[in-house]
Short mmCIF file of C-alpha atoms and ligand atoms in Angstrom, two decimals:
data_model
loop_
_atom_site.label_atom_id
_atom_site.label_comp_id
_atom_site.label_asym_id
_atom_site.label_seq_id
_atom_site.Cartn_x
_atom_site.Cartn_y
_atom_site.Cartn_z
CA UNK A 1 8.72 105.31 -133.72
CA UNK A 2 8.64 107.38 -136.91
CA UNK A 3 6.24 110.32 -137.18
CA UNK A 4 3.93 109.47 -140.07
CA UNK A 5 1.86 112.24 -141.61
CA UNK A 6 -1.42 110.63 -142.66
CA UNK A 7 -3.34 112.90 -145.01
CA UNK A 8 -5.87 110.16 -145.80
CA UNK A 9 -9.21 111.01 -144.16
CA UNK A 10 -8.76 108.62 -141.24
CA UNK A 11 -7.46 106.62 -139.58
CA UNK A 12 -5.46 109.72 -138.79
CA UNK A 13 -2.08 110.30 -137.20
CA UNK A 14 -2.31 109.52 -133.47
CA UNK A 15 -0.35 111.04 -130.59
CA UNK A 16 2.39 109.08 -128.85
CA UNK A 17 0.24 108.93 -125.70
CA UNK A 18 -2.70 107.37 -127.60
CA UNK A 19 -0.31 104.73 -129.01
CA UNK A 20 1.10 104.10 -125.54
CA UNK A 21 -2.40 103.62 -124.11
CA UNK A 22 -2.73 100.45 -126.21
CA UNK A 23 -0.23 98.67 -123.97
CA UNK A 24 -2.17 97.75 -120.84
CA UNK A 25 -2.47 94.82 -118.47
CA UNK A 26 -4.56 92.00 -119.84
CA UNK A 27 -8.13 92.29 -118.61
CA UNK A 28 -11.41 90.49 -119.16
CA UNK A 29 -13.87 93.03 -120.58
CA UNK A 30 -16.61 91.61 -118.32
CA UNK A 31 -14.80 92.98 -115.23
CA UNK A 32 -16.24 95.99 -113.40
CA UNK A 33 -13.01 97.95 -113.96
CA UNK A 34 -13.50 97.71 -117.70
CA UNK A 35 -17.17 98.68 -117.31
CA UNK A 36 -16.03 101.91 -115.66
CA UNK A 37 -13.84 102.61 -118.69
CA UNK A 38 -16.79 102.03 -121.05
CA UNK A 39 -18.98 104.46 -119.08
CA UNK A 40 -16.19 107.05 -119.13
CA UNK A 41 -15.96 106.70 -122.91
CA UNK A 42 -19.69 107.17 -123.35
CA UNK A 43 -19.76 110.18 -121.01
CA UNK A 44 -16.79 111.74 -122.80
CA UNK A 45 -18.55 111.39 -126.17
CA UNK A 46 -21.62 113.15 -124.79
CA UNK A 47 -19.47 116.02 -123.52
CA UNK A 48 -17.78 116.36 -126.94
CA UNK A 49 -21.23 116.64 -128.56
CA UNK A 50 -22.70 118.97 -125.90
CA UNK A 51 -25.19 116.19 -125.41
CA UNK A 52 -25.19 115.53 -121.68
CA UNK A 53 -28.54 114.86 -119.94
CA UNK A 54 -30.72 114.72 -123.04
CA UNK A 55 -28.80 112.10 -125.04
CA UNK A 56 -27.74 108.49 -124.81
CA UNK A 57 -24.71 106.90 -126.44
CA UNK A 58 -23.86 103.46 -127.58
CA UNK A 59 -20.69 101.82 -128.90
CA UNK A 60 -19.98 99.10 -131.44
CA UNK A 61 -16.86 97.14 -132.23
CA UNK A 62 -17.02 98.13 -135.90
CA UNK A 63 -15.75 100.62 -138.42
CA UNK A 64 -17.80 103.79 -138.96
CA UNK A 65 -20.12 102.13 -141.46
CA UNK A 66 -21.24 99.80 -138.66
CA UNK A 67 -22.51 102.72 -136.59
CA UNK A 68 -24.27 104.21 -139.63
CA UNK A 69 -25.91 100.86 -140.36
CA UNK A 70 -26.96 100.49 -136.69
CA UNK A 71 -28.38 104.01 -136.67
CA UNK A 72 -30.42 103.67 -139.88
CA UNK A 73 -31.71 100.16 -139.31
CA UNK A 74 -32.63 100.89 -135.69
CA UNK A 75 -34.22 104.31 -136.26
CA UNK A 76 -36.23 103.33 -139.33
CA UNK A 77 -38.72 100.65 -140.26
CA UNK A 78 -41.26 100.08 -143.05
CA UNK A 79 -43.76 102.49 -141.45
CA UNK A 80 -41.31 105.40 -141.72
CA UNK A 81 -39.69 107.19 -144.65
CA UNK A 82 -36.32 108.91 -144.83
CA UNK A 83 -35.11 111.62 -147.21
CA UNK A 84 -31.38 111.08 -147.80
CA UNK A 85 -29.04 113.85 -148.97
CA UNK A 86 -26.92 111.98 -151.51
CA UNK A 87 -24.40 114.63 -152.56
CA UNK A 88 -21.36 112.38 -152.15
CA UNK A 89 -20.11 108.83 -151.68
CA UNK A 90 -21.13 108.59 -148.02
CA UNK A 91 -24.65 109.92 -148.57
CA UNK A 92 -24.93 107.30 -151.30
CA UNK A 93 -23.74 104.67 -148.81
CA UNK A 94 -26.69 105.56 -146.55
CA UNK A 95 -28.98 104.95 -149.50
CA UNK A 96 -27.30 101.59 -150.14
CA UNK A 97 -27.89 100.57 -146.51
CA UNK A 98 -31.58 101.51 -146.77
CA UNK A 99 -31.84 99.53 -150.01
CA UNK A 100 -30.23 96.48 -148.40
CA UNK A 101 -32.82 96.45 -145.62
CA UNK A 102 -35.81 97.51 -147.71
CA UNK A 103 -36.26 100.72 -145.70
CA UNK A 104 -38.52 103.29 -147.42
CA UNK A 105 -36.44 106.22 -148.65
CA UNK A 106 -36.02 108.89 -151.30
CA UNK A 107 -32.89 110.79 -152.24
CA UNK A 108 -32.16 114.43 -152.97
CA UNK A 109 -29.10 115.99 -154.63
CA UNK A 110 -26.46 114.61 -156.97
CA UNK A 111 -22.77 113.99 -156.30
CA UNK A 112 -21.01 117.29 -155.59
CA UNK A 113 -24.19 119.42 -155.38
CA UNK A 114 -24.44 121.83 -152.44
CA UNK A 115 -27.63 121.06 -150.45
CA UNK A 116 -30.41 123.51 -151.17
CA UNK A 117 -32.47 124.41 -148.11
CA UNK A 118 -35.57 125.34 -150.14
CA UNK A 119 -35.59 122.15 -152.18
CA UNK A 120 -35.23 120.12 -149.00
CA UNK A 121 -38.01 122.09 -147.33
CA UNK A 122 -40.28 121.54 -150.34
CA UNK A 123 -39.77 117.78 -150.06
CA UNK A 124 -40.43 117.72 -146.33
CA UNK A 125 -43.51 119.95 -146.36
CA UNK A 126 -45.73 117.23 -147.83
CA UNK A 127 -45.46 115.32 -144.56
CA UNK A 128 -44.51 111.96 -146.07
CA UNK A 129 -41.05 111.94 -144.50
CA UNK A 130 -40.50 111.05 -140.86
CA UNK A 131 -36.69 111.35 -141.03
CA UNK A 132 -33.93 113.15 -142.92
CA UNK A 133 -30.46 111.60 -143.17
CA UNK A 134 -27.37 113.57 -144.13
CA UNK A 135 -23.61 113.59 -143.96
CA UNK A 136 -22.14 116.52 -142.08
CA UNK A 137 -18.70 116.61 -143.67
CA UNK A 138 -18.94 114.76 -147.00
CA UNK A 139 -15.48 113.19 -146.96
CA UNK A 140 -15.57 112.23 -150.64
CA UNK A 141 -15.59 115.85 -151.83
CA UNK A 142 -14.51 117.87 -148.77
CA UNK A 143 -17.85 119.66 -148.64
CA UNK A 144 -19.20 120.85 -145.30
CA UNK A 145 -22.93 120.37 -145.63
CA UNK A 146 -25.09 123.06 -143.97
CA UNK A 147 -26.07 121.13 -140.84
CA UNK A 148 -27.56 124.06 -138.99
CA UNK A 149 -29.76 125.18 -141.89
CA UNK A 150 -31.01 121.67 -142.55
CA UNK A 151 -31.62 121.06 -138.84
CA UNK A 152 -33.85 124.16 -138.76
CA UNK A 153 -35.92 122.85 -141.65
CA UNK A 154 -36.24 119.46 -139.93
CA UNK A 155 -37.39 121.14 -136.73
CA UNK A 156 -39.94 123.25 -138.63
CA UNK A 157 -41.34 120.15 -140.31
CA UNK A 158 -41.12 117.89 -137.26
CA UNK A 159 -38.78 115.49 -139.03
CA UNK A 160 -36.13 113.54 -137.06
CA UNK A 161 -32.60 114.40 -138.15
CA UNK A 162 -30.04 111.61 -138.64
CA UNK A 163 -26.43 112.74 -139.08
CA UNK A 164 -23.27 110.91 -140.12
CA UNK A 165 -20.59 113.18 -138.62
CA UNK A 166 -17.84 110.63 -139.13
CA UNK A 167 -15.19 113.07 -140.27
CA UNK A 168 -16.20 116.18 -138.31
CA UNK A 169 -17.21 115.05 -134.79
CA UNK A 170 -14.42 115.86 -132.35
CA UNK A 171 -13.00 118.74 -134.38
CA UNK A 172 -15.94 120.78 -135.70
CA UNK A 173 -17.99 122.05 -132.75
CA UNK A 174 -21.42 120.38 -132.86
CA UNK A 175 -24.13 121.03 -130.29
CA UNK A 176 -26.58 118.13 -130.55
CA UNK A 177 -29.03 119.74 -128.14
CA UNK A 178 -29.18 123.09 -129.93
CA UNK A 179 -29.58 121.46 -133.33
CA UNK A 180 -32.07 118.94 -131.94
CA UNK A 181 -30.29 116.07 -133.69
CA UNK A 182 -32.11 112.76 -133.36
CA UNK A 183 -29.13 110.50 -134.11
CA UNK A 184 -25.45 111.10 -134.81
CA UNK A 185 -22.82 108.51 -135.76
CA UNK A 186 -19.02 108.74 -135.82
CA UNK A 187 -15.96 106.61 -135.14
CA UNK A 188 -12.88 106.43 -132.93
CA UNK A 189 -10.25 106.99 -135.57
CA UNK A 190 -10.99 110.31 -137.24
CA UNK A 191 -11.30 113.70 -135.52
CA UNK A 192 -11.23 112.20 -132.00
CA UNK A 193 -7.80 110.90 -133.01
CA UNK A 194 -8.06 107.40 -131.52
CA UNK A 195 -7.29 104.00 -133.03
CA UNK A 196 -9.58 102.30 -135.56
CA UNK A 197 -12.01 99.64 -134.34
CA UNK A 198 -14.85 101.42 -132.54
CA UNK A 199 -17.80 103.44 -133.74
CA UNK A 200 -20.68 104.98 -131.86
CA UNK A 201 -24.13 106.54 -132.06
CA UNK A 202 -25.42 109.39 -129.90
CA UNK A 203 -29.20 109.57 -129.86
CA UNK A 204 -31.86 111.70 -128.19
CA UNK A 205 -33.56 110.12 -125.19
CA UNK A 206 -36.94 110.63 -126.90
CA UNK A 207 -35.88 108.09 -129.52
CA UNK A 208 -35.57 105.20 -127.07
CA UNK A 209 -39.27 104.30 -127.39
CA UNK A 210 -38.95 104.02 -131.19
CA UNK A 211 -35.70 102.06 -131.06
CA UNK A 212 -37.23 99.43 -128.85
CA UNK A 213 -39.63 98.46 -131.62
CA UNK A 214 -37.63 99.03 -134.76
CA UNK A 215 -34.40 97.15 -135.12
CA UNK A 216 -34.15 94.56 -137.83
CA UNK A 217 -30.59 93.85 -137.00
CA UNK A 218 -29.01 91.36 -134.65
CA UNK A 219 -25.47 92.64 -134.04
CA UNK A 220 -26.26 96.27 -134.86
CA UNK A 221 -29.33 96.61 -132.65
CA UNK A 222 -28.93 100.06 -131.12
CA UNK A 223 -31.47 99.54 -128.39
CA UNK A 224 -30.14 96.21 -127.16
CA UNK A 225 -26.53 97.41 -127.34
CA UNK A 226 -27.31 100.62 -125.44
CA UNK A 227 -29.41 98.89 -122.76
CA UNK A 228 -26.77 96.23 -122.14
CA UNK A 229 -24.03 98.81 -121.82
CA UNK A 230 -26.10 101.01 -119.55
CA UNK A 231 -27.17 98.22 -117.24
CA UNK A 232 -24.14 95.93 -117.28
CA UNK A 233 -21.29 98.23 -118.28
CA UNK A 234 -20.44 95.85 -121.11
CA UNK A 235 -20.83 95.54 -124.85
CA UNK A 236 -22.96 92.54 -125.79
CA UNK A 237 -20.06 91.02 -127.73
CA UNK A 238 -16.27 91.12 -127.39
CA UNK A 239 -14.86 94.66 -127.62
CA UNK A 240 -11.38 95.49 -128.93
CA UNK A 241 -10.07 95.86 -125.37
CA UNK A 242 -6.85 97.77 -126.02
CA UNK A 243 -8.50 100.03 -128.60
CA UNK A 244 -10.99 101.06 -125.89
CA UNK A 245 -8.14 102.22 -123.63
CA UNK A 246 -6.61 104.18 -126.49
CA UNK A 247 -10.04 105.67 -127.27
CA UNK A 248 -10.44 106.86 -123.69
CA UNK A 249 -7.01 108.50 -123.92
CA UNK A 250 -7.97 110.14 -127.23
CA UNK A 251 -11.23 111.44 -125.75
CA UNK A 252 -9.33 112.90 -122.78
CA UNK A 253 -6.91 114.58 -125.18
CA UNK A 254 -9.83 115.99 -127.19
CA UNK A 255 -11.40 117.46 -124.06
CA UNK A 256 -8.06 118.77 -122.87
CA UNK A 257 -7.28 120.49 -126.17
CA UNK A 258 -11.00 121.48 -126.38
CA UNK A 259 -13.03 121.02 -129.54
CA UNK A 260 -12.87 124.72 -130.39
CA UNK A 261 -9.05 124.84 -130.21
CA UNK A 262 -8.80 121.61 -132.18
CA UNK A 263 -11.01 123.20 -134.82
CA UNK A 264 -8.69 126.21 -134.94
CA UNK A 265 -5.69 123.86 -135.37
CA UNK A 266 -7.39 121.93 -138.19
CA UNK A 267 -8.40 125.14 -139.97
CA UNK A 268 -4.88 126.49 -139.70
CA UNK A 269 -3.39 123.23 -141.02
CA UNK A 270 -5.89 123.18 -143.87
CA UNK A 271 -4.99 126.76 -144.79
CA UNK A 272 -1.30 125.85 -145.05
CA UNK A 273 -2.24 123.02 -147.41
CA UNK A 274 -4.64 125.15 -149.45
CA UNK A 275 -2.23 128.08 -149.83
CA UNK A 276 0.74 125.83 -150.58
CA UNK A 277 -1.07 123.70 -153.14
CA UNK A 278 -2.58 126.78 -154.84
CA UNK A 279 0.85 128.35 -155.12
CA UNK A 280 2.19 125.13 -156.67
CA UNK A 281 -0.49 125.36 -159.37
CA UNK A 282 -3.03 122.80 -158.17
CA UNK A 283 -6.76 123.44 -158.57
CA UNK A 284 -9.57 122.23 -156.34
CA UNK A 285 -12.82 120.42 -156.96
CA UNK A 286 -14.99 122.66 -154.77
CA UNK A 287 -15.44 126.43 -154.66
CA UNK A 288 -13.85 128.06 -151.60
CA UNK A 289 -17.11 128.77 -149.77
CA UNK A 290 -18.06 125.07 -149.71
CA UNK A 291 -14.71 123.80 -148.42
CA UNK A 292 -14.87 122.01 -145.07
CA UNK A 293 -11.38 123.06 -143.89
CA UNK A 294 -10.88 119.40 -143.02
CA UNK A 295 -10.16 117.88 -146.44
CA UNK A 296 -9.44 119.10 -149.96
CA UNK A 297 -10.23 117.23 -153.16
CA UNK A 298 -7.49 118.30 -155.58
CA UNK A 299 -7.57 118.06 -159.37
CA UNK A 300 -4.59 116.18 -160.75
CA UNK A 301 -5.11 116.59 -164.46
CA UNK A 302 -2.08 118.07 -166.18
CA UNK A 303 0.00 118.57 -163.07
CA UNK A 304 1.13 115.04 -162.23
CA UNK A 305 2.45 113.72 -165.57
CA UNK A 306 3.91 110.57 -163.97
CA UNK A 307 0.55 109.69 -162.45
CA UNK A 308 -0.90 109.63 -158.96
CA UNK A 309 0.80 106.39 -157.88
CA UNK A 310 4.25 107.82 -158.64
CA UNK A 311 3.38 110.96 -156.63
CA UNK A 312 1.99 108.85 -153.79
CA UNK A 313 5.06 106.59 -153.63
CA UNK A 314 7.47 109.54 -153.61
CA UNK A 315 5.65 111.10 -150.65
CA UNK A 316 5.13 107.77 -148.89
CA UNK A 317 8.88 107.25 -148.79
CA UNK A 318 9.04 110.59 -146.98
CA UNK A 319 6.46 109.56 -144.34
CA UNK A 320 3.54 111.34 -146.01
CA UNK A 321 0.39 109.49 -147.11
CA UNK A 322 -1.96 110.99 -149.70
CA UNK A 323 -5.21 109.39 -150.79
CA UNK A 324 -6.92 108.76 -154.14
CA UNK A 325 -10.18 110.52 -155.01
CA UNK A 326 -13.60 108.90 -155.44
CA UNK A 327 -15.46 111.59 -157.34
CA UNK A 328 -17.07 110.15 -160.50
CA UNK A 329 -15.82 111.60 -163.79
CA UNK A 330 -13.31 113.78 -162.00
CA UNK A 331 -9.61 113.06 -161.72
CA UNK A 332 -8.85 114.05 -158.13
CA UNK A 333 -6.89 113.02 -155.06
CA UNK A 334 -7.55 113.94 -151.44
CA UNK A 335 -5.60 115.44 -148.58
CA UNK A 336 -7.11 115.72 -145.08
CA UNK A 337 -5.81 117.34 -141.93
CA UNK A 338 -7.52 114.89 -139.56
CA UNK A 339 -5.27 113.75 -136.71
CA UNK A 340 -2.44 114.81 -134.45
CA UNK A 341 -0.82 117.11 -137.01
CA UNK A 342 0.72 120.53 -136.50
CA UNK A 343 1.32 123.46 -138.85
CA UNK A 344 4.96 122.41 -139.25
CA UNK A 345 3.82 118.99 -140.58
CA UNK A 346 1.82 120.64 -143.34
CA UNK A 347 4.69 122.99 -144.16
CA UNK A 348 6.91 119.93 -144.52
CA UNK A 349 4.30 118.33 -146.85
CA UNK A 350 4.26 121.40 -149.10
CA UNK A 351 8.05 121.57 -149.24
CA UNK A 352 8.23 117.88 -150.26
CA UNK A 353 5.58 118.37 -152.96
CA UNK A 354 7.54 121.39 -154.22
CA UNK A 355 10.67 119.24 -154.50
CA UNK A 356 8.70 116.50 -156.26
CA UNK A 357 7.35 118.87 -158.90
CA UNK A 358 10.88 120.25 -159.57
CA UNK A 359 12.24 116.72 -160.31
C1 PLP B 401 -18.66 110.55 -143.75
C2 PLP B 401 -18.22 109.12 -143.63
N1 PLP B 401 -19.14 108.18 -143.38
C3 PLP B 401 -18.82 106.89 -143.26
C4 PLP B 401 -17.51 106.47 -143.40
C5 PLP B 401 -17.20 105.04 -143.29
O1 PLP B 401 -16.33 104.76 -142.26
P1 PLP B 401 -15.52 103.39 -142.21
O2 PLP B 401 -14.63 103.36 -143.40
O3 PLP B 401 -14.79 103.51 -140.91
O4 PLP B 401 -16.53 102.29 -142.21
C6 PLP B 401 -16.51 107.41 -143.68
C7 PLP B 401 -15.12 107.00 -143.87
O5 PLP B 401 -14.27 107.74 -144.31
C8 PLP B 401 -16.87 108.77 -143.79
O6 PLP B 401 -15.96 109.71 -144.04
#
């Protein structure tokens, strides 16, 4: 099998052992043996988030957006109101979900704006908001939003914090207990380095009473899904069986590497990219202090005269995948270091881009 270097922000490059874990004996997911696997997955996710004892977890056969939709539509109802930090495409997606279900909400911050603690505090002080929803790593810009600072404001104002940590959970160390996060969603195929097809929500045990009453959703009912899994060791509907085995393997590999060492590896890989691309003359969308160290949005104006597609195709032929940008009114592309990548992979990427620019 060829080693593909995926610099798109997930699904990321997976290890050989995660790929191998897909090939298993056929099994009916209603068997007890499979139930044990599901419980091991859920327990592993809690360990990754430092969320044992005080948190529950629940899985969906869905892409990451499914977990975000489950989280918002189960946590909120028309008697509650959420303030959404909309400083990128994924914050805006949360708003779109709330609009679709008629859930009361307001937004703060424009695309690319760094969240301002004082402005958020000012909004929350009035007492009209019961929840605040934010993206941790805003994958559209590569901005690491200040989770700790915002969590402190939420705690001061007694507002429940909802976090989409899709592209940080598993690599960036997050302590759900310390931050008193109410809900956190992520998926199998980003920083946990598993296959695509599963997403999950971790939620504080105190939220169970609210969830029971709230959900407007049939498939994405967090409470029903969690209760069924807890009591029967099964998802309510058919899971992607083989993807679950690969996810368990990926969780084991995350715990074995440890989240803090994985974070060091990602930061080191990102630095190779950042230094190499700077030296080649590229400029970046964000100032250095806002960079996540997981993804960089890179300006392409003036430096890729044959266009992004030509650049993409040249690299793709050399087993490297780069990704277009989504920032409005800004001509960018994105490179992420999510996945089973080593420093030498990023050095290879830079040497190939150097050769491309010389041609
Ligand atoms: C922060 C964030 N939220 C949500 C999503 C949506 O995930 P999916 O495409 O798996 O539905 C992504 C995907 O990149 C993301 O980065």
